[in-house]
Amino acid sequence: MTSDSYHISDRPLRFILAASLLTLSLGTVHGFSVLIEPLEDLFELGRTATSLFYSLSLVCLTIAVLFSPRLLHRWSPLTNSLITCSIGALGCGIAALADTPIVFAVGYGVLFGSANGLGYALALQLAAQAYPNRRGLTIGTVTALYGLGASFFAICTGLAPNDDKVGGAMVTLSVLLGLVLLVNALLLNRARTTQEATPSEQMGRRTLGLQIRLWIGYLTTCIAGLMVLGHAATILMHAGGTRQDATRVVFLVGATTAAGGLAAGWLNDRVGRRVLMIALPIFSAITLVSMTQVTGQLMILALGMTGAVYGATITIFPSSISRIFGLHGGVIVYGRIMTAWGLAGLVGPALAGMTYDITGSYSPALYIAAVGAIVAIWSINNID
């Protein structure tokens, strides 16, 4: 490290901006539902098979987060940002040129998904260390922008030519990540992070049982949000919405996810995490059941509420884990807990696609997700 290097907390706004650019650009993965029908037409696939592209990206994202502590500890924020953006841009470029489902899966699912995991972990680390005493709000900000990425992707897809929605959207993402790479090269130049107690010292302070309960709670709460993010457009169209309405609802869900993250971050610093961690799955269960009964504008409202709950959830959990286990220990534990998120990403969208193919309805999947939210209440209750 050179003598003129500086710590993140010395210039916090610069690193909040770098983290925000990463999460906004990478969060576009959650706007996938606008590509479902174009991908079905392009590759002649069913709803279940098409959903697997999104599920694969989330699984690769999770694996990358799980192994991210080694990279974040070994290399500087600048190097990790360059790696993230380069892999993501390459993956989107490959997906843009894909002429088979396998090639698209490698580019979008494996490479872009893996870049998401490393970039998301890096962004959380930057946010937590920029303002250590206001972690709820700072983590809420960067995760809110991760949710807003879905809205941004809806705009990118809308600008793509009608005869090549998939290719146009992927090229746009590749260029965007290239721009983020250049900007973050300036923002993160010579930055260094805090080195805390060793992982074994951090982990020895908490029981395995606590981590298991957090894992179960995160899994069962996130299934609903990831299911809706992966199928928002087609859920609305099934409920009577038009294709134009479907694009708008993806933008709306992304915006409410961002709003939920910001609100949860602000509330977490003031009322504490316990109230929020119990309230969120309760609201989720109520909303999911209501979605089986409503159509039109009420369905749009319910989708937006589900997005808000999901945005709040992905803010509260990393913020709480960071407070419980410390900055460095929190990165390691969150990597483990993120495997629950990855499983939710595999199960949620695939379950929705499968039940739709079998029954012609999303209702069975929504009821199952509601039961999962109730399980989350049991799992999270009494976590200190």
mmCIF file of C-alpha atoms in Angstrom:
data_model
loop_
_atom_site.group_PDB
_atom_site.id
_atom_site.type_symbol
_atom_site.label_atom_id
_atom_site.label_comp_id
_atom_site.label_asym_id
_atom_site.label_seq_id
_atom_site.Cartn_x
_atom_site.Cartn_y
_atom_site.Cartn_z
ATOM 1 C CA MET A 1 0.000 0.000 0.000
ATOM 2 C CA THR A 2 1.466 3.367 -0.967
ATOM 3 C CA SER A 3 2.058 6.127 1.550
ATOM 4 C CA ASP A 4 -0.599 8.349 -0.016
ATOM 5 C CA SER A 5 -3.335 5.726 0.257
ATOM 6 C CA TYR A 6 -6.311 6.565 2.450
ATOM 7 C CA HIS A 7 -9.016 4.783 4.389
ATOM 8 C CA ILE A 8 -12.622 4.620 3.183
ATOM 9 C CA SER A 9 -13.973 6.601 6.143
ATOM 10 C CA ASP A 10 -11.667 9.527 5.257
ATOM 11 C CA ARG A 11 -13.682 10.211 2.081
ATOM 12 C CA PRO A 12 -17.007 8.456 2.683
ATOM 13 C CA LEU A 13 -19.152 10.129 0.035
ATOM 14 C CA ARG A 14 -16.774 9.043 -2.713
ATOM 15 C CA PHE A 15 -17.132 5.406 -1.722
ATOM 16 C CA ILE A 16 -20.875 5.548 -1.207
ATOM 17 C CA LEU A 17 -21.038 6.799 -4.805
ATOM 18 C CA ALA A 18 -18.809 3.953 -6.036
ATOM 19 C CA ALA A 19 -20.919 1.389 -4.176
ATOM 20 C CA SER A 20 -24.110 2.949 -5.532
ATOM 21 C CA LEU A 21 -22.898 2.791 -9.127
ATOM 22 C CA LEU A 22 -22.083 -0.885 -8.683
ATOM 23 C CA THR A 23 -25.444 -1.813 -7.185
ATOM 24 C CA LEU A 24 -27.492 0.255 -9.647
ATOM 25 C CA SER A 25 -25.810 -1.268 -12.699
ATOM 26 C CA LEU A 26 -25.692 -4.832 -11.356
ATOM 27 C CA GLY A 27 -29.219 -4.686 -9.936
ATOM 28 C CA THR A 28 -30.488 -4.714 -13.515
ATOM 29 C CA VAL A 29 -30.424 -8.511 -13.175
ATOM 30 C CA HIS A 30 -33.710 -8.217 -11.268
ATOM 31 C CA GLY A 31 -35.501 -6.688 -14.238
ATOM 32 C CA PHE A 32 -35.328 -10.075 -15.940
ATOM 33 C CA SER A 33 -39.102 -10.518 -16.198
ATOM 34 C CA VAL A 34 -39.300 -8.080 -19.132
ATOM 35 C CA LEU A 35 -37.130 -10.527 -21.098
ATOM 36 C CA ILE A 36 -39.205 -13.641 -20.404
ATOM 37 C CA GLU A 37 -41.439 -13.477 -23.470
ATOM 38 C CA PRO A 38 -38.686 -12.205 -25.834
ATOM 39 C CA LEU A 39 -36.460 -15.089 -24.684
ATOM 40 C CA GLU A 40 -39.301 -17.584 -25.106
ATOM 41 C CA ASP A 41 -39.745 -16.379 -28.679
ATOM 42 C CA LEU A 42 -36.009 -16.239 -29.414
ATOM 43 C CA PHE A 43 -35.121 -19.721 -28.161
ATOM 44 C CA GLU A 44 -38.583 -21.370 -28.373
ATOM 45 C CA LEU A 45 -38.631 -22.222 -24.665
ATOM 46 C CA GLY A 46 -41.389 -22.692 -22.082
ATOM 47 C CA ARG A 47 -41.879 -20.538 -18.997
ATOM 48 C CA THR A 48 -40.065 -22.948 -16.663
ATOM 49 C CA ALA A 49 -36.969 -23.236 -18.868
ATOM 50 C CA THR A 50 -36.815 -19.481 -19.443
ATOM 51 C CA SER A 51 -37.012 -18.822 -15.692
ATOM 52 C CA LEU A 52 -33.888 -20.921 -15.213
ATOM 53 C CA PHE A 53 -31.726 -18.192 -16.802
ATOM 54 C CA TYR A 54 -32.641 -15.894 -13.911
ATOM 55 C CA SER A 55 -32.313 -18.664 -11.342
ATOM 56 C CA LEU A 56 -28.852 -19.573 -12.666
ATOM 57 C CA SER A 57 -27.700 -15.969 -12.364
ATOM 58 C CA LEU A 58 -28.851 -15.866 -8.735
ATOM 59 C CA VAL A 59 -27.119 -19.148 -7.902
ATOM 60 C CA CYS A 60 -23.847 -17.868 -9.394
ATOM 61 C CA LEU A 61 -24.358 -14.585 -7.557
ATOM 62 C CA THR A 62 -24.659 -16.487 -4.290
ATOM 63 C CA ILE A 63 -21.551 -18.578 -4.890
ATOM 64 C CA ALA A 64 -19.590 -15.407 -5.659
ATOM 65 C CA VAL A 65 -20.768 -13.746 -2.427
ATOM 66 C CA LEU A 66 -19.850 -16.879 -0.465
ATOM 67 C CA PHE A 67 -16.250 -16.748 -1.682
ATOM 68 C CA SER A 68 -16.003 -12.944 -1.828
ATOM 69 C CA PRO A 69 -14.358 -12.458 1.618
ATOM 70 C CA ARG A 70 -11.122 -13.961 0.280
ATOM 71 C CA LEU A 71 -11.050 -11.560 -2.662
ATOM 72 C CA LEU A 72 -12.135 -8.524 -0.659
ATOM 73 C CA HIS A 73 -9.490 -9.241 1.970
ATOM 74 C CA ARG A 74 -6.693 -9.922 -0.519
ATOM 75 C CA TRP A 75 -7.174 -7.132 -3.059
ATOM 76 C CA SER A 76 -7.975 -3.435 -2.940
ATOM 77 C CA PRO A 77 -11.485 -2.037 -3.580
ATOM 78 C CA LEU A 78 -10.224 -0.677 -6.912
ATOM 79 C CA THR A 79 -8.994 -4.076 -8.104
ATOM 80 C CA ASN A 80 -12.193 -5.818 -7.016
ATOM 81 C CA SER A 81 -14.298 -3.193 -8.785
ATOM 82 C CA LEU A 82 -12.307 -3.615 -12.006
ATOM 83 C CA ILE A 83 -12.711 -7.410 -11.849
ATOM 84 C CA THR A 84 -16.445 -7.110 -11.197
ATOM 85 C CA CYS A 85 -17.189 -4.709 -14.043
ATOM 86 C CA SER A 86 -14.958 -6.547 -16.519
ATOM 87 C CA ILE A 87 -16.601 -9.924 -15.884
ATOM 88 C CA GLY A 88 -20.079 -8.392 -15.990
ATOM 89 C CA ALA A 89 -19.450 -6.513 -19.241
ATOM 90 C CA LEU A 90 -17.980 -9.634 -20.848
ATOM 91 C CA GLY A 91 -20.952 -11.736 -19.768
ATOM 92 C CA CYS A 92 -23.508 -9.285 -21.159
ATOM 93 C CA GLY A 93 -21.546 -9.050 -24.401
ATOM 94 C CA ILE A 94 -21.624 -12.831 -24.792
ATOM 95 C CA ALA A 95 -25.361 -12.876 -23.994
ATOM 96 C CA ALA A 96 -25.995 -10.213 -26.644
ATOM 97 C CA LEU A 97 -24.417 -12.429 -29.307
ATOM 98 C CA ALA A 98 -25.959 -15.694 -28.070
ATOM 99 C CA ASP A 99 -27.722 -17.831 -30.664
ATOM 100 C CA THR A 100 -28.413 -20.778 -28.336
ATOM 101 C CA PRO A 101 -29.797 -21.034 -24.781
ATOM 102 C CA ILE A 102 -26.489 -22.489 -23.536
ATOM 103 C CA VAL A 103 -24.453 -19.510 -24.716
ATOM 104 C CA PHE A 104 -26.954 -17.073 -23.201
ATOM 105 C CA ALA A 105 -26.861 -19.024 -19.926
ATOM 106 C CA VAL A 106 -23.063 -18.798 -19.789
ATOM 107 C CA GLY A 107 -22.976 -15.076 -20.531
ATOM 108 C CA TYR A 108 -25.962 -13.887 -18.523
ATOM 109 C CA GLY A 109 -26.334 -16.585 -15.892
ATOM 110 C CA VAL A 110 -22.744 -17.531 -15.063
ATOM 111 C CA LEU A 111 -20.627 -14.456 -15.850
ATOM 112 C CA PHE A 112 -23.081 -11.613 -15.217
ATOM 113 C CA GLY A 113 -24.469 -13.474 -12.197
ATOM 114 C CA SER A 114 -20.991 -13.991 -10.710
ATOM 115 C CA ALA A 115 -20.117 -10.332 -11.262
ATOM 116 C CA ASN A 116 -23.290 -9.456 -9.359
ATOM 117 C CA GLY A 117 -22.148 -11.437 -6.334
ATOM 118 C CA LEU A 118 -18.681 -9.934 -6.102
ATOM 119 C CA GLY A 119 -19.954 -6.415 -6.796
ATOM 120 C CA TYR A 120 -22.775 -6.679 -4.265
ATOM 121 C CA ALA A 121 -20.413 -7.893 -1.522
ATOM 122 C CA LEU A 122 -17.935 -5.118 -2.343
ATOM 123 C CA ALA A 123 -20.677 -2.482 -2.271
ATOM 124 C CA LEU A 124 -21.896 -3.635 1.160
ATOM 125 C CA GLN A 125 -18.341 -3.521 2.510
ATOM 126 C CA LEU A 126 -17.792 0.004 1.184
ATOM 127 C CA ALA A 127 -21.122 1.190 2.603
ATOM 128 C CA ALA A 128 -20.570 -0.345 6.047
ATOM 129 C CA GLN A 129 -17.103 1.175 6.411
ATOM 130 C CA ALA A 130 -17.943 4.603 5.003
ATOM 131 C CA TYR A 131 -20.217 5.492 7.942
ATOM 132 C CA PRO A 132 -19.760 2.785 10.628
ATOM 133 C CA ASN A 133 -22.220 4.451 13.013
ATOM 134 C CA ARG A 134 -24.961 4.726 10.387
ATOM 135 C CA ARG A 135 -24.733 1.331 8.743
ATOM 136 C CA GLY A 136 -28.489 0.922 8.460
ATOM 137 C CA LEU A 137 -28.925 4.019 6.314
ATOM 138 C CA THR A 138 -25.799 3.542 4.192
ATOM 139 C CA ILE A 139 -26.461 -0.140 3.515
ATOM 140 C CA GLY A 140 -30.093 0.775 2.892
ATOM 141 C CA THR A 141 -29.005 3.300 0.278
ATOM 142 C CA VAL A 142 -26.842 0.929 -1.750
ATOM 143 C CA THR A 143 -29.330 -1.951 -1.524
ATOM 144 C CA ALA A 144 -32.125 0.432 -2.530
ATOM 145 C CA LEU A 145 -30.218 1.235 -5.692
ATOM 146 C CA TYR A 146 -29.731 -2.492 -6.251
ATOM 147 C CA GLY A 147 -33.511 -2.797 -6.310
ATOM 148 C CA LEU A 148 -33.836 0.289 -8.497
ATOM 149 C CA GLY A 149 -31.662 -1.495 -11.048
ATOM 150 C CA ALA A 150 -34.758 -3.450 -12.108
ATOM 151 C CA SER A 151 -36.478 -0.178 -13.015
ATOM 152 C CA PHE A 152 -33.405 0.968 -14.892
ATOM 153 C CA PHE A 153 -33.347 -2.282 -16.851
ATOM 154 C CA ALA A 154 -36.985 -1.808 -17.845
ATOM 155 C CA ILE A 155 -35.969 1.521 -19.382
ATOM 156 C CA CYS A 156 -33.008 -0.071 -21.190
ATOM 157 C CA THR A 157 -35.243 -2.797 -22.601
ATOM 158 C CA GLY A 158 -37.856 -0.277 -23.682
ATOM 159 C CA LEU A 159 -35.223 1.580 -25.708
ATOM 160 C CA ALA A 160 -34.071 -1.600 -27.461
ATOM 161 C CA PRO A 161 -35.455 -2.291 -30.966
ATOM 162 C CA ASN A 162 -38.619 -4.406 -31.005
ATOM 163 C CA ASP A 163 -37.022 -7.049 -33.222
ATOM 164 C CA ASP A 164 -34.039 -7.550 -30.870
ATOM 165 C CA LYS A 165 -35.064 -6.781 -27.295
ATOM 166 C CA VAL A 166 -32.653 -9.310 -25.816
ATOM 167 C CA GLY A 167 -29.569 -8.303 -27.800
ATOM 168 C CA GLY A 168 -30.227 -4.574 -27.435
ATOM 169 C CA ALA A 169 -30.692 -4.799 -23.673
ATOM 170 C CA MET A 170 -27.529 -6.885 -23.225
ATOM 171 C CA VAL A 171 -25.408 -4.489 -25.291
ATOM 172 C CA THR A 172 -26.703 -1.583 -23.207
ATOM 173 C CA LEU A 173 -25.721 -3.367 -19.984
ATOM 174 C CA SER A 174 -22.262 -4.174 -21.319
ATOM 175 C CA VAL A 175 -21.620 -0.524 -22.196
ATOM 176 C CA LEU A 176 -23.019 0.614 -18.841
ATOM 177 C CA LEU A 177 -20.662 -1.652 -16.893
ATOM 178 C CA GLY A 178 -17.750 -0.368 -18.947
ATOM 179 C CA LEU A 179 -18.630 3.190 -17.914
ATOM 180 C CA VAL A 180 -18.940 2.188 -14.246
ATOM 181 C CA LEU A 181 -15.500 0.574 -14.490
ATOM 182 C CA LEU A 182 -13.975 3.874 -15.641
ATOM 183 C CA VAL A 183 -15.737 6.048 -13.051
ATOM 184 C CA ASN A 184 -14.925 3.713 -10.156
ATOM 185 C CA ALA A 185 -11.291 3.620 -11.248
ATOM 186 C CA LEU A 186 -11.206 7.303 -10.280
ATOM 187 C CA LEU A 187 -13.377 7.039 -7.166
ATOM 188 C CA LEU A 188 -11.544 4.074 -5.621
ATOM 189 C CA ASN A 189 -7.981 4.994 -6.535
ATOM 190 C CA ARG A 190 -5.623 4.152 -3.624
ATOM 191 C CA ALA A 191 -8.486 3.327 -1.245
ATOM 192 C CA ARG A 192 -7.965 0.779 1.520
ATOM 193 C CA THR A 193 -10.332 -1.016 3.887
ATOM 194 C CA THR A 194 -10.238 -1.742 7.613
ATOM 195 C CA GLN A 195 -8.608 -4.937 8.834
ATOM 196 C CA GLU A 196 -10.420 -6.258 11.889
ATOM 197 C CA ALA A 197 -10.116 -9.255 14.151
ATOM 198 C CA THR A 198 -9.554 -12.595 12.475
ATOM 199 C CA PRO A 199 -12.602 -14.520 11.274
ATOM 200 C CA SER A 200 -12.174 -17.214 13.937
ATOM 201 C CA GLU A 201 -12.257 -14.591 16.691
ATOM 202 C CA GLN A 202 -15.373 -13.006 15.243
ATOM 203 C CA MET A 203 -17.191 -16.292 14.700
ATOM 204 C CA GLY A 204 -16.468 -17.557 18.185
ATOM 205 C CA ARG A 205 -18.735 -14.929 19.673
ATOM 206 C CA ARG A 206 -21.944 -16.249 18.150
ATOM 207 C CA THR A 207 -23.580 -19.641 18.008
ATOM 208 C CA LEU A 208 -24.184 -21.755 14.965
ATOM 209 C CA GLY A 209 -27.866 -21.853 15.916
ATOM 210 C CA LEU A 210 -28.208 -18.104 15.373
ATOM 211 C CA GLN A 211 -26.735 -18.378 11.887
ATOM 212 C CA ILE A 212 -29.087 -21.256 11.041
ATOM 213 C CA ARG A 213 -32.127 -19.270 12.159
ATOM 214 C CA LEU A 214 -30.996 -16.267 10.138
ATOM 215 C CA TRP A 215 -30.473 -18.567 7.149
ATOM 216 C CA ILE A 216 -33.987 -20.030 7.376
ATOM 217 C CA GLY A 217 -35.538 -16.600 7.877
ATOM 218 C CA TYR A 218 -33.711 -15.124 4.897
ATOM 219 C CA LEU A 219 -34.616 -18.071 2.671
ATOM 220 C CA THR A 220 -38.327 -18.045 3.408
ATOM 221 C CA THR A 221 -38.660 -14.254 3.287
ATOM 222 C CA CYS A 222 -36.751 -13.805 0.017
ATOM 223 C CA ILE A 223 -38.590 -16.482 -1.972
ATOM 224 C CA ALA A 224 -41.585 -14.184 -2.443
ATOM 225 C CA GLY A 225 -39.550 -11.158 -3.493
ATOM 226 C CA LEU A 226 -37.400 -13.044 -5.978
ATOM 227 C CA MET A 227 -40.442 -14.825 -7.387
ATOM 228 C CA VAL A 228 -42.140 -11.485 -8.031
ATOM 229 C CA LEU A 229 -38.997 -9.839 -9.417
ATOM 230 C CA GLY A 230 -38.541 -12.745 -11.803
ATOM 231 C CA HIS A 231 -42.174 -12.844 -12.976
ATOM 232 C CA ALA A 232 -43.672 -9.396 -12.259
ATOM 233 C CA ALA A 233 -44.432 -8.639 -15.899
ATOM 234 C CA THR A 234 -46.034 -11.990 -16.646
ATOM 235 C CA ILE A 235 -47.953 -12.095 -13.336
ATOM 236 C CA LEU A 236 -49.599 -8.801 -14.267
ATOM 237 C CA MET A 237 -50.331 -9.928 -17.824
ATOM 238 C CA HIS A 238 -51.937 -13.092 -16.452
ATOM 239 C CA ALA A 239 -54.107 -10.847 -14.258
ATOM 240 C CA GLY A 240 -55.330 -8.905 -17.288
ATOM 241 C CA GLY A 241 -52.595 -6.324 -17.819
ATOM 242 C CA THR A 242 -51.215 -5.343 -21.221
ATOM 243 C CA ARG A 243 -47.618 -5.735 -22.388
ATOM 244 C CA GLN A 244 -47.138 -1.995 -21.896
ATOM 245 C CA ASP A 245 -48.497 -2.283 -18.348
ATOM 246 C CA ALA A 246 -46.094 -5.167 -17.748
ATOM 247 C CA THR A 247 -43.042 -3.056 -18.608
ATOM 248 C CA ARG A 248 -44.294 -0.307 -16.336
ATOM 249 C CA VAL A 249 -44.869 -2.671 -13.428
ATOM 250 C CA VAL A 250 -41.261 -3.882 -13.620
ATOM 251 C CA PHE A 251 -40.219 -0.246 -13.262
ATOM 252 C CA LEU A 252 -42.649 0.143 -10.351
ATOM 253 C CA VAL A 253 -41.455 -2.973 -8.516
ATOM 254 C CA GLY A 254 -37.860 -1.825 -8.870
ATOM 255 C CA ALA A 255 -38.777 1.600 -7.498
ATOM 256 C CA THR A 256 -40.710 0.187 -4.537
ATOM 257 C CA THR A 257 -37.857 -2.219 -3.802
ATOM 258 C CA ALA A 258 -35.552 0.785 -3.623
ATOM 259 C CA ALA A 259 -38.009 2.728 -1.463
ATOM 260 C CA GLY A 260 -38.394 -0.233 0.886
ATOM 261 C CA GLY A 261 -34.635 -0.495 1.278
ATOM 262 C CA LEU A 262 -34.227 3.198 2.075
ATOM 263 C CA ALA A 263 -37.115 3.198 4.542
ATOM 264 C CA ALA A 264 -35.841 0.073 6.292
ATOM 265 C CA GLY A 265 -32.328 1.500 6.575
ATOM 266 C CA TRP A 266 -33.649 4.689 8.151
ATOM 267 C CA LEU A 267 -35.970 2.819 10.528
ATOM 268 C CA ASN A 268 -33.294 0.288 11.457
ATOM 269 C CA ASP A 269 -31.097 3.039 12.893
ATOM 270 C CA ARG A 270 -34.033 4.325 14.971
ATOM 271 C CA VAL A 271 -36.431 1.564 16.034
ATOM 272 C CA GLY A 272 -34.083 -1.423 15.835
ATOM 273 C CA ARG A 273 -34.071 -4.539 13.712
ATOM 274 C CA ARG A 274 -36.294 -6.853 15.783
ATOM 275 C CA VAL A 275 -39.561 -5.063 15.015
ATOM 276 C CA LEU A 276 -38.774 -4.866 11.307
ATOM 277 C CA MET A 277 -37.598 -8.467 10.995
ATOM 278 C CA ILE A 278 -40.943 -9.692 12.363
ATOM 279 C CA ALA A 279 -43.172 -7.161 10.589
ATOM 280 C CA LEU A 280 -41.768 -7.763 7.105
ATOM 281 C CA PRO A 281 -42.768 -11.443 6.686
ATOM 282 C CA ILE A 282 -46.213 -10.655 8.146
ATOM 283 C CA PHE A 283 -46.815 -8.018 5.461
ATOM 284 C CA SER A 284 -45.375 -10.387 2.861
ATOM 285 C CA ALA A 285 -47.788 -13.209 3.726
ATOM 286 C CA ILE A 286 -50.812 -10.894 3.626
ATOM 287 C CA THR A 287 -49.791 -9.402 0.282
ATOM 288 C CA LEU A 288 -49.072 -12.768 -1.339
ATOM 289 C CA VAL A 289 -52.475 -14.170 -0.411
ATOM 290 C CA SER A 290 -54.180 -11.016 -1.690
ATOM 291 C CA MET A 291 -52.409 -11.417 -5.048
ATOM 292 C CA THR A 292 -54.335 -14.642 -5.661
ATOM 293 C CA GLN A 293 -57.622 -12.720 -5.512
ATOM 294 C CA VAL A 294 -57.028 -9.380 -7.257
ATOM 295 C CA THR A 295 -56.586 -8.142 -10.829
ATOM 296 C CA GLY A 296 -55.823 -4.902 -12.645
ATOM 297 C CA GLN A 297 -54.741 -1.912 -10.571
ATOM 298 C CA LEU A 298 -54.965 -3.844 -7.304
ATOM 299 C CA MET A 299 -52.517 -6.400 -8.679
ATOM 300 C CA ILE A 300 -50.115 -3.585 -9.568
ATOM 301 C CA LEU A 301 -50.406 -2.301 -5.986
ATOM 302 C CA ALA A 302 -49.786 -5.776 -4.549
ATOM 303 C CA LEU A 303 -46.727 -6.303 -6.755
ATOM 304 C CA GLY A 304 -45.356 -2.954 -5.634
ATOM 305 C CA MET A 305 -45.893 -3.825 -1.966
ATOM 306 C CA THR A 306 -44.102 -7.148 -2.419
ATOM 307 C CA GLY A 307 -41.172 -5.290 -3.945
ATOM 308 C CA ALA A 308 -41.063 -2.898 -0.980
ATOM 309 C CA VAL A 309 -41.016 -5.772 1.524
ATOM 310 C CA TYR A 310 -38.239 -7.479 -0.410
ATOM 311 C CA GLY A 311 -36.184 -4.275 -0.569
ATOM 312 C CA ALA A 312 -36.542 -3.826 3.180
ATOM 313 C CA THR A 313 -35.554 -7.454 3.793
ATOM 314 C CA ILE A 314 -32.315 -7.308 1.813
ATOM 315 C CA THR A 315 -31.410 -4.163 3.763
ATOM 316 C CA ILE A 316 -32.246 -5.356 7.269
ATOM 317 C CA PHE A 317 -30.418 -8.684 7.074
ATOM 318 C CA PRO A 318 -26.950 -7.487 5.961
ATOM 319 C CA SER A 319 -27.165 -4.479 8.273
ATOM 320 C CA SER A 320 -28.127 -6.670 11.237
ATOM 321 C CA ILE A 321 -25.440 -9.242 10.470
ATOM 322 C CA SER A 322 -22.831 -6.482 10.230
ATOM 323 C CA ARG A 323 -23.850 -5.165 13.656
ATOM 324 C CA ILE A 324 -23.911 -8.626 15.246
ATOM 325 C CA PHE A 325 -20.671 -10.017 13.815
ATOM 326 C CA GLY A 326 -18.624 -6.896 13.056
ATOM 327 C CA LEU A 327 -17.457 -5.493 9.725
ATOM 328 C CA HIS A 328 -15.130 -8.294 8.616
ATOM 329 C CA GLY A 329 -16.938 -11.098 10.429
ATOM 330 C CA GLY A 330 -20.200 -9.820 9.000
ATOM 331 C CA VAL A 331 -18.901 -10.230 5.445
ATOM 332 C CA ILE A 332 -18.060 -13.871 6.156
ATOM 333 C CA VAL A 333 -21.355 -14.673 7.881
ATOM 334 C CA TYR A 334 -23.383 -12.839 5.256
ATOM 335 C CA GLY A 335 -21.656 -14.938 2.618
ATOM 336 C CA ARG A 336 -23.042 -18.002 4.384
ATOM 337 C CA ILE A 337 -26.506 -16.505 4.844
ATOM 338 C CA MET A 338 -26.522 -15.492 1.176
ATOM 339 C CA THR A 339 -26.656 -19.169 0.239
ATOM 340 C CA ALA A 340 -30.253 -19.005 1.492
ATOM 341 C CA TRP A 341 -30.885 -16.088 -0.861
ATOM 342 C CA GLY A 342 -29.379 -18.101 -3.705
ATOM 343 C CA LEU A 343 -31.617 -21.067 -2.937
ATOM 344 C CA ALA A 344 -34.590 -18.682 -2.836
ATOM 345 C CA GLY A 345 -33.517 -17.371 -6.232
ATOM 346 C CA LEU A 346 -33.438 -20.907 -7.583
ATOM 347 C CA VAL A 347 -36.711 -22.033 -6.003
ATOM 348 C CA GLY A 348 -38.869 -18.896 -6.259
ATOM 349 C CA PRO A 349 -38.755 -18.079 -9.994
ATOM 350 C CA ALA A 350 -38.594 -21.755 -11.018
ATOM 351 C CA LEU A 351 -41.552 -22.618 -8.780
ATOM 352 C CA ALA A 352 -43.597 -19.807 -10.310
ATOM 353 C CA GLY A 353 -42.720 -20.912 -13.840
ATOM 354 C CA MET A 354 -43.443 -24.574 -13.111
ATOM 355 C CA THR A 355 -46.832 -23.964 -11.477
ATOM 356 C CA TYR A 356 -47.809 -21.684 -14.353
ATOM 357 C CA ASP A 357 -46.866 -24.323 -16.938
ATOM 358 C CA ILE A 358 -48.795 -27.023 -15.049
ATOM 359 C CA THR A 359 -51.878 -25.144 -13.833
ATOM 360 C CA GLY A 360 -51.985 -22.028 -16.007
ATOM 361 C CA SER A 361 -51.963 -19.921 -12.829
ATOM 362 C CA TYR A 362 -49.484 -18.318 -10.431
ATOM 363 C CA SER A 363 -51.756 -18.810 -7.393
ATOM 364 C CA PRO A 364 -50.245 -22.106 -6.117
ATOM 365 C CA ALA A 365 -46.761 -20.570 -6.064
ATOM 366 C CA LEU A 366 -48.045 -17.477 -4.257
ATOM 367 C CA TYR A 367 -49.719 -19.598 -1.558
ATOM 368 C CA ILE A 368 -46.510 -21.590 -1.053
ATOM 369 C CA ALA A 369 -44.507 -18.366 -0.718
ATOM 370 C CA ALA A 370 -47.025 -17.087 1.862
ATOM 371 C CA VAL A 371 -46.492 -20.217 3.958
ATOM 372 C CA GLY A 372 -42.759 -19.582 3.706
ATOM 373 C CA ALA A 373 -43.236 -16.079 5.103
ATOM 374 C CA ILE A 374 -45.012 -17.560 8.129
ATOM 375 C CA VAL A 375 -42.062 -19.913 8.670
ATOM 376 C CA ALA A 376 -39.784 -16.854 8.601
ATOM 377 C CA ILE A 377 -41.708 -15.295 11.499
ATOM 378 C CA TRP A 378 -41.040 -18.391 13.608
ATOM 379 C CA SER A 379 -37.372 -18.528 12.629
ATOM 380 C CA ILE A 380 -36.542 -14.860 13.175
ATOM 381 C CA ASN A 381 -38.503 -14.380 16.407
ATOM 382 C CA ASN A 382 -36.360 -13.530 19.464
ATOM 383 C CA ILE A 383 -33.159 -12.902 17.493
ATOM 384 C CA ASP A 384 -31.250 -10.321 19.534
#
